[in-house]
């Protein structure tokens, strides 16, 4: 089969070509005939033309060459008609197709002229369709050539009119209405359009800036907007943008907005770096801006009643001047010195205000000195005693002392090695990580650290605290702000399944036996098939060589013999090697069934605690909360009696069997983690309920104090006392807050923009 494919796929085509050569057909002639038969008329024309040049001039070739050129002419004419139907504007493409169609049609008729008289008479009936097509092509070509000449002539006339610089806008409008649709397809029209477009841009730009220089601002706006409407993109649009920005600069200048006027000029320069208008007016406007901003800053800073807001306005002026393009290095140094001086004045003003609030609002003193440090550390650091006093006041007001009781049910406490108090002391308290900006410092102590053990042994409920406490113990209890009562309700681990075996079946390898190798039979079949194929190929090769040698033409015989060297023995060699290397017999495993023991082992873990919170200062408690952690039916397996050669890969031993002690420890740790989270949640909640209790009556003022930018690191609850005088202190803080708001009148963005340091870099913190 493969040999047959080889002969018809490779050798036979070469033999046919060789036979064609012996009959007098050249390869070009033969390929041309094949292409014509397949309908590839362009290729047929080229090959037949080449054959004709080689001396093949028989009438059959001329007829086929004529028909090929006629088919190409028809195709080109159809392409031209399609382009005309599409839009008709692409005259260049249309004329290219028509020109080629005309050439090919004329060539088709020329080939027929070379025929003999008898052949001409026979082909006479085919001449009329070809002549009719040629006539259509000529008419279309003449029409489109005339149309192109007219359009190009019109474009050149309009270009000449624009070149006189008279009525350029009218010329542009006329060009757009008549000739512009062809500019993408006709190079001469495109060239004229670009010339007229640039002439209009130059005229409108010149007229617009002339009106601007003459302060005819309305006329200038109309001209630049017209330029923008004519040219939504490209160079014309950029010129319009430049003009409108320069116009904006002039309008702002007339309104004495010198800063905005100069910024508009800089924006125009970004559009056109070589703008003549910007080059003419920018230096003058820059000096006017510097003069105006400097005068304003000096006037505000010398005001006897100057405020932080006025100082910030002066800072804003100098910061703006520093950012301006065109400012000299000498001027930048001057502005930088002024900014340093103003920062020092801001810090001094803040310190003066802090001193006035020393007695009424220590928290605001802390905030003001923090701000002063951000503007000038050297000024603020001289107020270390004042800052220390404010920090001490705040720390004293915000600390929360929490006393934690941990008790267990009596039956749990009797378990060997069980000591809930010690467990909580070791794991619950030390790992409590409160962040550095936690609203209130938290002091946590276990009851066992401050109360006698014999007293704690008799106290089992929160009610016992009042009924069984001696006077000395009540005094210790009163020193705490709040009590946390934790009762361990359950601590249980159950294991099951150790003594309950089950039996399962599996299979294992019990021996081996000798059997036939199926791969050997496959290799044998492949080897026989390859041998037969090789023999067939050899016979076909011999037949082919015999036919080639019988040819009388030497060139054809040589060409034919060149196809015989394609026979390969690679498949036979590979099949022989595989057959020789494959064993005749192989060893096969024998599998047998057996039973093994299977234990399903698991644990159940249950941890539960009750948490109560009592506010000893306000005589208030929260609802008890149950914290629990359970592990249900966490299971593994134990296998015994498994054969080493088990086919399922089973092994003797414990697989994922839970360790009761490990699971108990994990459960205890999780319970402790949950208790930690509960303590933090209660403290955070109490932070709002206890210390901000009075402030909730006036939530609007509270929010203003808490969210004020100069108190960003100070929560409202830090500001209130834990005694009966809290309400009075709140009123003082509210009055001081109003005074401070009126004094500062700045935003967080202003602080961040003009301060020397950011909000988190102060050397003074409230951390313990």
XYZ file of C-alpha atoms in Angstrom:
768
model
C 0.000 0.000 0.000
C 2.760 2.471 0.951
C 4.638 1.666 -2.250
C 1.508 2.446 -4.301
C 1.201 5.826 -2.567
C 4.868 6.439 -3.201
C 4.485 5.767 -6.932
C 1.373 7.867 -7.524
C 2.333 10.623 -5.114
C 5.959 11.212 -6.158
C 7.079 9.229 -9.139
C 4.021 9.455 -11.401
C 3.877 13.284 -11.586
C 7.558 13.364 -12.507
C 6.990 10.694 -15.141
C 4.149 12.698 -16.668
C 6.308 15.793 -16.801
C 9.063 13.770 -18.391
C 6.602 12.420 -20.971
C 5.438 16.004 -21.612
C 9.021 17.015 -22.230
C 9.449 14.163 -24.687
C 6.305 15.376 -26.529
C 7.639 18.953 -26.845
C 5.799 20.838 -23.973
C 8.000 23.010 -21.757
C 7.375 23.112 -17.989
C 5.994 26.697 -18.264
C 3.600 25.607 -21.019
C 2.429 22.584 -19.045
C 1.987 24.594 -15.795
C 0.088 27.272 -17.713
C -2.307 24.658 -19.088
C -2.864 23.219 -15.606
C -3.476 26.687 -14.090
C -5.961 27.595 -16.844
C -7.842 24.342 -16.270
C -7.979 25.109 -12.518
C -9.311 28.635 -13.170
C -6.145 30.424 -11.980
C -6.079 32.783 -14.979
C -3.476 35.186 -13.578
C -0.976 32.343 -13.117
C -1.965 30.786 -16.445
C -1.293 34.076 -18.260
C 2.153 34.440 -16.702
C 3.251 30.836 -17.419
C 1.868 30.837 -20.967
C 3.528 34.186 -21.676
C 6.825 32.700 -20.498
C 6.293 29.647 -22.707
C 5.633 31.919 -25.679
C 8.896 33.745 -25.046
C 10.631 30.342 -25.009
C 9.461 29.768 -28.599
C 6.210 27.895 -27.980
C 3.987 29.727 -30.508
C 1.474 27.089 -31.593
C -2.094 28.274 -32.077
C -3.456 26.338 -29.085
C -1.082 28.237 -26.795
C -2.062 31.583 -28.362
C -5.759 30.846 -27.951
C -5.314 29.864 -24.299
C -3.102 32.924 -23.644
C -5.729 35.184 -25.243
C -8.480 33.688 -23.104
C -6.346 34.042 -19.946
C -5.753 37.748 -20.590
C -9.449 38.216 -21.317
C -10.390 36.606 -17.973
C -7.899 38.843 -16.126
C -9.323 41.916 -17.898
C -12.832 40.857 -16.870
C -11.724 40.467 -13.233
C -10.025 43.880 -13.116
C -13.068 45.550 -14.678
C -15.320 43.975 -12.027
C -13.013 45.229 -9.258
C -13.210 48.746 -10.711
C -17.017 48.562 -10.801
C -17.076 47.405 -7.166
C -14.927 50.396 -6.126
C -17.245 52.741 -8.048
C -20.305 51.251 -6.314
C -18.677 51.552 -2.893
C -18.133 55.331 -2.835
C -16.644 56.339 -6.136
C -14.135 58.625 -4.431
C -11.118 56.324 -4.623
C -10.232 57.374 -8.159
C -6.638 56.174 -7.842
C -7.700 52.578 -7.192
C -10.485 52.703 -9.803
C -8.133 53.965 -12.525
C -5.492 51.388 -11.574
C -7.995 48.549 -12.114
C -9.317 50.073 -15.358
C -5.808 50.674 -16.730
C -4.831 47.060 -16.121
C -8.142 45.819 -17.536
C -7.558 47.914 -20.667
C -4.027 46.553 -21.108
C -5.091 42.919 -20.668
C -8.100 43.248 -23.009
C -5.941 44.807 -25.720
C -3.359 42.044 -25.187
C -6.059 39.399 -25.530
C -7.080 40.737 -28.939
C -3.428 41.088 -29.989
C -2.825 37.383 -29.377
C -5.662 36.484 -31.746
C -4.114 38.601 -34.525
C -1.200 36.139 -34.655
C -3.439 33.212 -35.616
C -3.639 31.830 -39.172
C -6.519 32.876 -41.413
C -8.354 29.594 -40.868
C -8.004 29.857 -37.091
C -9.118 33.490 -37.153
C -12.276 32.505 -38.996
C -12.913 29.807 -36.401
C -12.409 32.271 -33.532
C -14.346 35.141 -35.132
C -17.401 34.466 -33.005
C -15.294 35.021 -29.838
C -14.012 38.427 -30.947
C -17.242 40.355 -30.418
C -17.515 39.777 -26.622
C -13.880 40.716 -26.186
C -14.236 43.872 -28.264
C -17.397 44.850 -26.375
C -15.594 44.471 -23.045
C -12.654 46.521 -24.308
C -15.045 49.280 -25.382
C -16.692 49.369 -21.922
C -13.306 49.511 -20.257
C -12.135 52.393 -22.473
C -15.295 54.416 -21.823
C -15.035 53.926 -18.049
C -11.326 54.716 -18.070
C -11.834 57.942 -20.054
C -14.692 59.022 -17.757
C -12.762 58.485 -14.528
C -9.563 60.010 -15.958
C -11.503 63.132 -16.899
C -13.107 63.231 -13.437
C -9.721 62.998 -11.741
C -8.277 65.776 -13.887
C -11.221 68.033 -13.036
C -10.881 67.405 -9.286
C -7.125 67.969 -9.291
C -7.611 71.159 -11.333
C -10.204 72.458 -8.852
C -7.899 71.666 -5.916
C -5.001 73.531 -7.543
C -7.217 76.550 -8.267
C -8.383 76.720 -4.638
C -4.787 76.351 -3.443
C -3.781 79.271 -5.664
C -6.605 81.372 -4.180
C -5.470 80.519 -0.630
C -1.907 81.428 -1.550
C -3.035 85.026 -2.195
C -4.041 85.170 1.533
C -7.415 86.630 0.579
C -10.666 85.000 1.624
C -8.790 81.987 3.025
C -11.708 80.917 5.202
C -14.133 81.070 2.245
C -11.677 79.056 0.152
C -11.414 76.417 2.905
C -15.200 76.117 3.161
C -15.523 75.741 -0.627
C -12.754 73.120 -0.709
C -14.454 71.158 2.075
C -17.767 71.182 0.224
C -16.452 70.193 -3.224
C -13.060 68.513 -3.229
C -12.308 67.327 0.307
C -13.992 63.880 -0.114
C -11.217 62.923 -2.574
C -8.234 64.041 -0.454
C -7.707 60.610 1.076
C -7.469 58.959 -2.354
C -5.829 61.511 -4.643
C -2.342 62.680 -3.564
C -2.587 66.021 -5.407
C -5.850 66.839 -3.626
C -4.339 65.888 -0.249
C -1.386 68.202 -0.900
C -3.685 71.128 -1.762
C -5.847 70.466 1.316
C -2.881 70.546 3.685
C -1.749 73.851 2.172
C -5.205 75.470 2.531
C -5.661 74.028 6.052
C -2.372 75.498 7.262
C -3.184 78.839 5.594
C -6.488 79.016 7.517
C -4.820 78.022 10.823
C -2.182 80.733 10.346
C -4.798 83.363 9.503
C -7.112 82.595 12.448
C -4.182 82.300 14.871
C -2.802 85.653 13.745
C -6.195 87.389 13.925
C -6.931 85.895 17.349
C -3.676 87.017 18.974
C -3.967 90.443 17.267
C -7.376 90.893 18.896
C -5.945 89.646 22.212
C -3.071 92.156 22.085
C -5.623 94.900 21.395
C -7.686 93.802 24.455
C -10.603 92.881 22.192
C -11.273 89.815 24.283
C -14.714 88.945 22.904
C -13.417 89.034 19.327
C -10.412 86.919 20.318
C -12.673 84.312 21.961
C -14.871 84.045 18.853
C -11.833 83.566 16.608
C -10.180 80.901 18.783
C -13.466 79.037 19.253
C -13.991 79.123 15.472
C -10.499 77.652 15.043
C -11.399 74.929 17.539
C -14.644 74.129 15.706
C -12.906 73.897 12.324
C -10.208 71.587 13.712
C -11.392 69.283 16.557
C -7.966 67.622 16.539
C -4.461 68.065 15.205
C -2.333 71.183 14.939
C -5.311 73.510 14.498
C -6.861 72.308 17.755
C -3.568 72.829 19.632
C -3.386 76.406 18.321
C -6.962 76.965 19.504
C -6.145 75.580 22.982
C -3.099 77.822 23.224
C -5.133 80.873 22.232
C -7.972 80.166 24.685
C -5.508 79.671 27.571
C -3.765 82.958 26.738
C -7.199 84.605 26.613
C -8.025 83.142 30.054
C -4.739 84.531 31.380
C -5.622 88.024 30.142
C -9.137 87.836 31.627
C -7.784 86.768 35.039
C -5.158 89.483 34.883
C -7.832 92.138 34.384
C -9.589 90.728 37.482
C -6.260 91.077 39.377
C -6.027 87.318 39.837
C -2.283 87.358 39.210
C -1.744 83.799 40.418
C -4.396 82.344 38.123
C -3.231 84.503 35.214
C 0.323 83.177 35.413
C -0.840 79.566 35.835
C -2.927 79.922 32.638
C 0.165 81.136 30.770
C 2.136 78.124 32.010
C -0.674 75.851 30.786
C -0.459 77.533 27.358
C 3.284 76.920 27.353
C 2.699 73.219 27.965
C 0.571 73.193 24.802
C 3.147 75.148 22.761
C 6.612 75.432 24.284
C 7.558 78.061 21.674
C 4.483 80.270 22.137
C 5.429 83.892 21.217
C 2.633 85.258 23.420
C 3.862 83.331 26.473
C 7.449 84.382 25.791
C 6.332 88.024 25.663
C 4.055 88.166 28.719
C 5.206 85.383 31.090
C 8.274 87.179 32.582
C 6.226 90.264 33.391
C 3.349 88.259 34.894
C 5.809 86.227 37.004
C 7.255 89.347 38.610
C 3.750 90.687 39.260
C 2.783 87.405 40.951
C 5.907 87.455 43.129
C 5.323 91.084 44.087
C 1.641 90.560 44.879
C 2.049 87.297 46.867
C 5.025 88.669 48.818
C 3.161 91.832 49.772
C 0.137 89.822 50.876
C 2.276 87.468 52.962
C 4.153 90.311 54.646
C 0.949 92.187 55.390
C -0.639 89.145 57.039
C 2.452 88.170 59.033
C 2.914 91.708 60.433
C -0.674 91.959 61.617
C -0.716 92.379 65.418
C -3.850 90.248 65.647
C -2.378 87.527 63.460
C -3.898 84.073 63.781
C -2.847 80.606 62.740
C -5.105 81.006 59.716
C -3.335 84.202 58.605
C 0.072 82.563 59.092
C -1.092 79.615 57.012
C -2.208 82.004 54.274
C 1.298 83.472 54.230
C 2.776 79.958 54.111
C 0.507 79.196 51.188
C 1.803 82.247 49.298
C 5.452 81.282 49.701
C 4.777 77.608 48.900
C 3.051 78.719 45.714
C 5.964 80.978 44.764
C 8.408 78.115 45.315
C 6.461 75.934 42.897
C 6.403 78.487 40.086
C 8.331 77.869 36.888
C 10.837 80.590 36.148
C 11.703 81.518 39.755
C 15.445 82.092 40.238
C 17.548 80.198 42.794
C 18.108 83.406 44.758
C 14.364 83.974 44.984
C 13.805 80.330 46.027
C 16.308 80.731 48.883
C 14.480 83.868 50.046
C 11.102 82.111 49.997
C 12.506 79.092 51.888
C 13.827 81.367 54.655
C 10.439 83.057 54.929
C 8.725 79.654 55.229
C 11.093 78.666 58.061
C 10.325 81.940 59.866
C 6.581 81.469 59.434
C 6.740 77.888 60.749
C 8.499 79.189 63.848
C 5.783 81.805 64.302
C 3.080 79.139 63.915
C 4.777 76.983 66.569
C 5.136 79.990 68.906
C 1.471 80.924 68.443
C 0.403 77.351 69.224
C 2.567 77.276 72.358
C 1.069 80.573 73.568
C -2.420 79.187 73.135
C -1.448 75.959 74.939
C -0.270 77.969 77.960
C -3.645 79.714 78.141
C -5.416 76.323 78.195
C -3.135 74.809 80.823
C -5.736 74.947 83.589
C -8.905 74.380 81.554
C -8.056 71.703 79.006
C -4.865 69.650 79.487
C -5.783 67.247 76.619
C -5.916 70.175 74.212
C -2.595 71.413 75.581
C -1.118 68.071 74.559
C -2.639 68.377 71.078
C -1.417 71.966 70.593
C 2.144 71.138 71.653
C 2.096 68.155 69.289
C 1.195 70.544 66.477
C 3.852 73.019 67.545
C 6.489 70.266 67.399
C 5.445 69.401 63.835
C 6.129 72.981 62.731
C 9.269 73.720 64.776
C 10.637 71.100 67.204
C 13.049 73.604 68.790
C 10.151 75.824 69.932
C 8.004 72.956 71.206
C 10.763 71.083 73.048
C 11.264 74.068 75.352
C 7.793 73.316 76.739
C 8.688 69.872 78.094
C 7.322 70.604 81.619
C 4.003 71.789 80.193
C 3.736 68.719 77.980
C 4.615 66.345 80.841
C 1.865 67.868 82.963
C -0.693 67.380 80.183
C 0.396 63.780 79.536
C 0.218 62.902 83.244
C -3.303 64.329 83.419
C -4.449 62.294 80.439
C -2.870 59.056 81.641
C -4.456 59.451 85.056
C -7.876 59.956 83.511
C -7.817 57.104 81.048
C -6.412 54.059 82.905
C -8.747 51.103 83.501
C -7.948 48.627 86.274
C -9.490 45.213 85.678
C -9.579 42.443 88.300
C -10.147 38.930 86.883
C -11.675 36.066 88.918
C -11.293 32.547 87.527
C -13.270 29.737 89.146
C -14.152 26.176 88.179
C -16.992 23.920 89.071
C -16.082 21.937 92.187
C -15.959 18.622 90.290
C -13.515 20.107 87.774
C -11.298 21.595 90.435
C -10.853 18.152 92.019
C -9.406 16.618 88.832
C -5.712 15.659 89.113
C -3.426 18.392 87.847
C -6.289 20.814 87.160
C -5.604 24.391 88.240
C -7.734 26.854 86.296
C -6.336 29.925 88.086
C -2.762 28.993 87.207
C -3.756 28.076 83.648
C -5.357 31.466 83.019
C -2.514 33.296 84.693
C 0.002 31.603 82.404
C -1.899 31.773 79.136
C -4.749 34.287 79.333
C -3.134 37.458 80.634
C 0.439 37.770 79.259
C -0.472 37.191 75.584
C -3.143 39.940 75.607
C -1.653 42.221 72.917
C -3.256 45.656 72.970
C -2.131 48.039 70.182
C -0.012 51.069 70.982
C -2.893 53.438 70.205
C -5.371 51.531 72.412
C -7.767 54.173 73.795
C -7.134 53.368 77.445
C -4.240 51.701 79.259
C -5.429 48.408 80.712
C -4.055 47.025 83.961
C -5.171 43.393 84.418
C -4.629 41.484 87.648
C -5.761 38.033 88.710
C -7.731 37.857 91.926
C -5.199 35.372 93.264
C -2.504 38.049 93.080
C -4.288 40.543 95.369
C -6.771 38.544 97.482
C -6.113 35.808 100.092
C -6.427 32.217 98.864
C -8.641 31.226 101.816
C -11.144 33.922 100.854
C -11.152 32.945 97.199
C -11.849 29.323 98.127
C -15.177 30.358 99.712
C -16.298 32.597 96.840
C -18.113 30.688 94.119
C -20.538 33.286 92.698
C -20.533 37.029 92.122
C -23.041 37.400 94.959
C -20.449 36.002 97.366
C -18.247 39.051 96.751
C -20.498 41.292 98.827
C -21.682 38.805 101.460
C -18.372 37.163 102.357
C -15.875 39.953 101.901
C -14.272 41.463 105.031
C -13.695 45.218 105.120
C -10.037 44.937 104.065
C -10.951 42.830 101.059
C -13.764 45.203 100.080
C -11.183 47.988 100.090
C -9.007 46.018 97.639
C -12.032 45.310 95.472
C -12.910 49.004 95.375
C -9.455 49.845 94.029
C -10.409 48.136 90.761
C -12.576 49.840 88.155
C -14.184 46.624 86.951
C -14.371 42.917 87.726
C -14.236 40.061 85.221
C -15.702 36.784 86.548
C -14.782 33.677 84.505
C -16.336 30.325 85.464
C -14.974 27.179 83.811
C -18.146 25.127 83.266
C -16.793 22.163 81.354
C -13.452 20.634 80.394
C -14.006 17.175 78.940
C -12.208 14.830 76.525
C -13.749 11.476 75.482
C -12.009 8.775 73.408
C -13.844 5.895 71.706
C -13.266 2.907 69.388
C -10.010 1.496 70.826
C -11.484 -1.954 71.692
C -13.995 -2.365 68.866
C -12.313 -4.161 65.932
C -13.972 -4.597 62.545
C -12.821 -6.906 59.752
C -12.328 -5.937 56.129
C -11.212 -7.834 53.028
C -8.385 -6.929 50.683
C -6.036 -8.632 48.178
C -2.298 -9.230 48.215
C 0.398 -10.865 46.022
C 0.698 -14.498 47.086
C 3.084 -15.762 44.312
C 4.035 -15.695 40.569
C 3.654 -17.870 37.398
C 5.117 -18.006 33.820
C 2.783 -16.866 30.969
C 2.983 -15.850 27.288
C 4.082 -12.285 26.675
C 1.400 -10.465 24.577
C 3.979 -7.839 23.604
C 6.003 -10.564 21.829
C 3.058 -11.412 19.528
C 2.490 -7.727 18.748
C 6.179 -7.250 17.905
C 6.103 -10.353 15.662
C 3.099 -9.043 13.692
C 4.733 -5.650 13.242
C 7.962 -7.254 12.022
C 6.115 -9.417 9.438
C 4.139 -6.409 8.194
C 7.276 -4.290 7.819
C 9.029 -7.094 5.914
C 6.094 -7.425 3.486
C 5.922 -3.686 2.920
C 9.623 -3.476 2.166
C 9.349 -6.308 -0.390
C 6.406 -4.608 -2.132
C 8.264 -1.295 -2.274
C 11.253 -2.980 -3.826
C 9.147 -4.594 -6.581
C 7.479 -1.271 -7.446
C 10.853 0.396 -7.590
C 12.088 -2.176 -10.079
C 9.010 -1.683 -12.273
C 9.464 2.082 -12.218
C 13.131 1.811 -13.170
C 12.217 -0.403 -16.113
C 9.737 2.174 -17.451
C 12.212 5.009 -17.054
C 14.969 3.155 -18.879
C 12.657 2.459 -21.824
C 12.287 6.190 -22.624
C 14.083 7.439 -25.761
C 14.620 10.979 -24.456
C 17.755 11.020 -22.256
C 16.649 14.067 -20.210
C 13.292 12.475 -19.489
C 14.925 9.175 -18.481
C 17.278 10.962 -16.066
C 14.419 12.936 -14.538
C 12.389 9.763 -14.120
C 15.212 7.782 -12.476
C 15.744 10.543 -9.899
C 12.477 9.545 -8.240
C 13.569 5.974 -7.404
C 15.752 6.829 -4.349
C 12.824 7.234 -1.932
C 12.679 3.635 -0.624
C 13.533 3.385 3.123
C 14.195 0.387 5.378
C 13.819 2.293 8.665
C 10.473 0.727 9.593
C 11.820 -2.787 8.939
C 14.953 -2.101 11.013
C 12.927 -0.752 13.962
C 10.466 -3.656 13.863
C 13.301 -6.211 13.754
C 15.057 -4.578 16.737
C 11.863 -4.497 18.804
C 11.050 -8.136 17.986
C 14.539 -9.336 18.913
C 14.483 -7.449 22.257
C 11.016 -8.638 23.412
C 11.012 -11.761 25.664
C 8.788 -14.704 24.675
C 7.531 -15.369 28.243
C 7.010 -13.185 31.367
C 6.277 -13.677 35.082
C 2.733 -12.804 36.280
C 1.682 -12.088 39.909
C -0.883 -14.278 41.655
C -3.302 -12.319 43.914
C -5.326 -13.745 46.817
C -7.926 -12.392 49.218
C -7.435 -12.039 52.981
C -8.953 -10.248 56.029
C -7.424 -7.601 58.318
C -8.540 -5.817 61.529
C -9.823 -2.229 61.340
C -10.441 0.109 64.350
C -12.294 3.444 63.909
C -10.906 5.627 66.735
C -12.056 9.150 67.603
C -12.292 11.842 70.290
C -14.909 14.345 71.456
C -13.715 17.517 73.203
C -15.917 20.013 75.044
C -14.695 23.265 76.649
C -17.079 25.847 78.097
C -16.705 28.986 80.233
C -19.048 31.725 81.450
C -17.877 35.361 81.439
C -19.430 38.087 83.616
C -18.441 41.761 83.731
C -19.173 43.997 86.709
C -18.591 47.758 86.786
C -17.632 48.399 90.402
C -17.650 52.196 89.995
C -21.083 52.556 88.435
C -22.591 49.449 90.089
C -23.549 48.021 86.708
C -23.022 44.632 85.117
C -23.319 43.148 81.642
C -25.267 40.041 80.695
C -23.207 36.851 81.196
C -21.802 35.305 78.043
C -20.969 31.659 77.394
C -17.719 30.936 75.542
C -17.390 27.362 74.329
C -15.288 25.268 72.001
C -16.217 21.751 70.854
C -14.582 19.052 68.730
C -17.098 16.382 67.683
C -16.113 12.974 66.294
C -12.619 13.765 65.131
C -11.642 10.319 63.873
C -8.777 8.236 62.514
C -8.121 4.538 61.982
C -5.847 1.752 63.241
C -5.025 -1.206 60.936
C -3.692 -4.605 62.078
C -2.896 -7.824 60.182
C -2.245 -6.117 56.840
C -0.087 -8.126 54.370
C 3.135 -6.340 53.287
C 2.250 -6.860 49.585
C -1.307 -5.491 49.886
C -2.441 -4.351 46.429
C -4.338 -1.330 47.817
C -1.226 0.028 49.499
C -2.560 -0.528 53.033
C -0.092 -0.448 55.948
C -0.264 -1.563 59.558
C -0.417 1.235 62.131
C -2.268 4.447 63.089
C -3.581 6.732 60.340
C -4.729 10.249 61.349
C -5.628 9.029 64.841
C -6.210 12.093 67.073
C -4.161 12.366 70.276
C -6.551 13.142 73.175
C -3.977 15.222 75.040
C -3.071 17.229 71.952
C -6.740 17.853 71.165
C -7.417 18.902 74.754
C -4.508 21.332 74.722
C -5.671 22.771 71.395
C -9.199 23.178 72.757
C -7.920 24.899 75.907
C -5.794 27.250 73.825
C -8.750 28.076 71.586
C -10.960 28.715 74.620
C -8.322 31.002 76.079
C -8.010 32.815 72.738
C -11.777 33.339 72.677
C -11.657 34.624 76.275
C -8.938 37.081 75.286
C -11.079 38.356 72.444
C -14.058 38.685 74.782
C -12.038 40.699 77.306
C -10.861 43.053 74.570
C -14.409 43.400 73.237
C -15.804 44.173 76.694
C -13.068 46.712 77.404
C -13.663 48.388 74.054
C -17.391 48.488 74.735
C -16.877 49.842 78.234
C -14.588 52.459 76.721
C -17.716 53.880 75.124
C -20.218 53.092 77.905
C -18.278 54.206 80.984
C -15.918 56.959 80.008
C -18.022 58.605 77.295
C -21.342 58.109 79.083
C -21.932 61.806 79.738
C -20.736 62.899 76.319
C -23.484 60.937 74.562
C -25.946 63.582 75.751
C -24.263 65.979 73.333
C -23.123 63.724 70.507
C -22.614 66.581 68.029
C -19.985 68.244 70.204
C -18.429 64.882 71.035
C -17.954 64.021 67.369
C -16.413 67.416 66.661
C -13.877 66.947 69.446
C -13.073 63.359 68.494
C -12.733 64.063 64.773
C -10.880 67.380 64.969
C -7.644 67.173 62.932
C -5.463 68.319 65.830
C -6.781 65.437 67.988
C -6.302 62.656 65.450
C -4.477 60.422 67.978
C -6.665 61.270 70.967
C -10.031 59.578 71.453
C -12.862 61.403 73.178
C -13.036 58.890 75.994
C -9.520 59.895 77.125
C -10.785 63.306 78.117
C -13.206 62.412 80.887
C -12.687 61.665 84.540
C -13.908 58.539 86.359
C -15.302 60.448 89.333
C -18.303 62.622 90.079
C -16.623 65.685 88.569
C -16.631 64.227 85.042
C -19.576 66.369 83.935
C -17.866 69.569 85.087
C -14.667 68.669 83.232
C -16.658 67.902 80.093
C -18.190 71.353 80.167
C -14.741 72.906 80.515
C -13.472 70.866 77.572
C -16.458 71.856 75.464
C -15.770 75.530 76.048
C -12.071 75.073 75.357
C -12.933 73.137 72.204
C -15.004 76.017 70.844
C -12.203 78.436 71.633
C -9.643 76.181 69.926
C -11.793 75.735 66.820
C -12.085 79.505 66.452
C -8.354 79.879 67.028
C -7.134 77.307 64.480
C -9.614 77.363 61.540
C -7.414 75.039 59.458
C -7.974 71.699 57.740
C -6.010 68.438 58.031
C -4.781 68.968 54.456
C -3.324 72.349 55.458
C -1.534 70.767 58.408
C -0.070 68.004 56.266
C 0.894 70.417 53.496
C 2.706 73.090 55.528
C 4.045 71.232 58.593
C 7.688 70.209 58.745
C 6.883 66.698 60.058
C 3.934 64.352 59.579
C 1.324 63.487 62.169
C 3.036 60.364 63.548
C 6.579 61.604 64.058
C 6.303 63.515 67.363
C 8.630 62.592 70.209
C 5.715 62.856 72.652
C 3.295 59.958 72.882
C 0.705 58.730 75.343
C 2.004 55.155 75.323
C 2.931 53.789 78.750
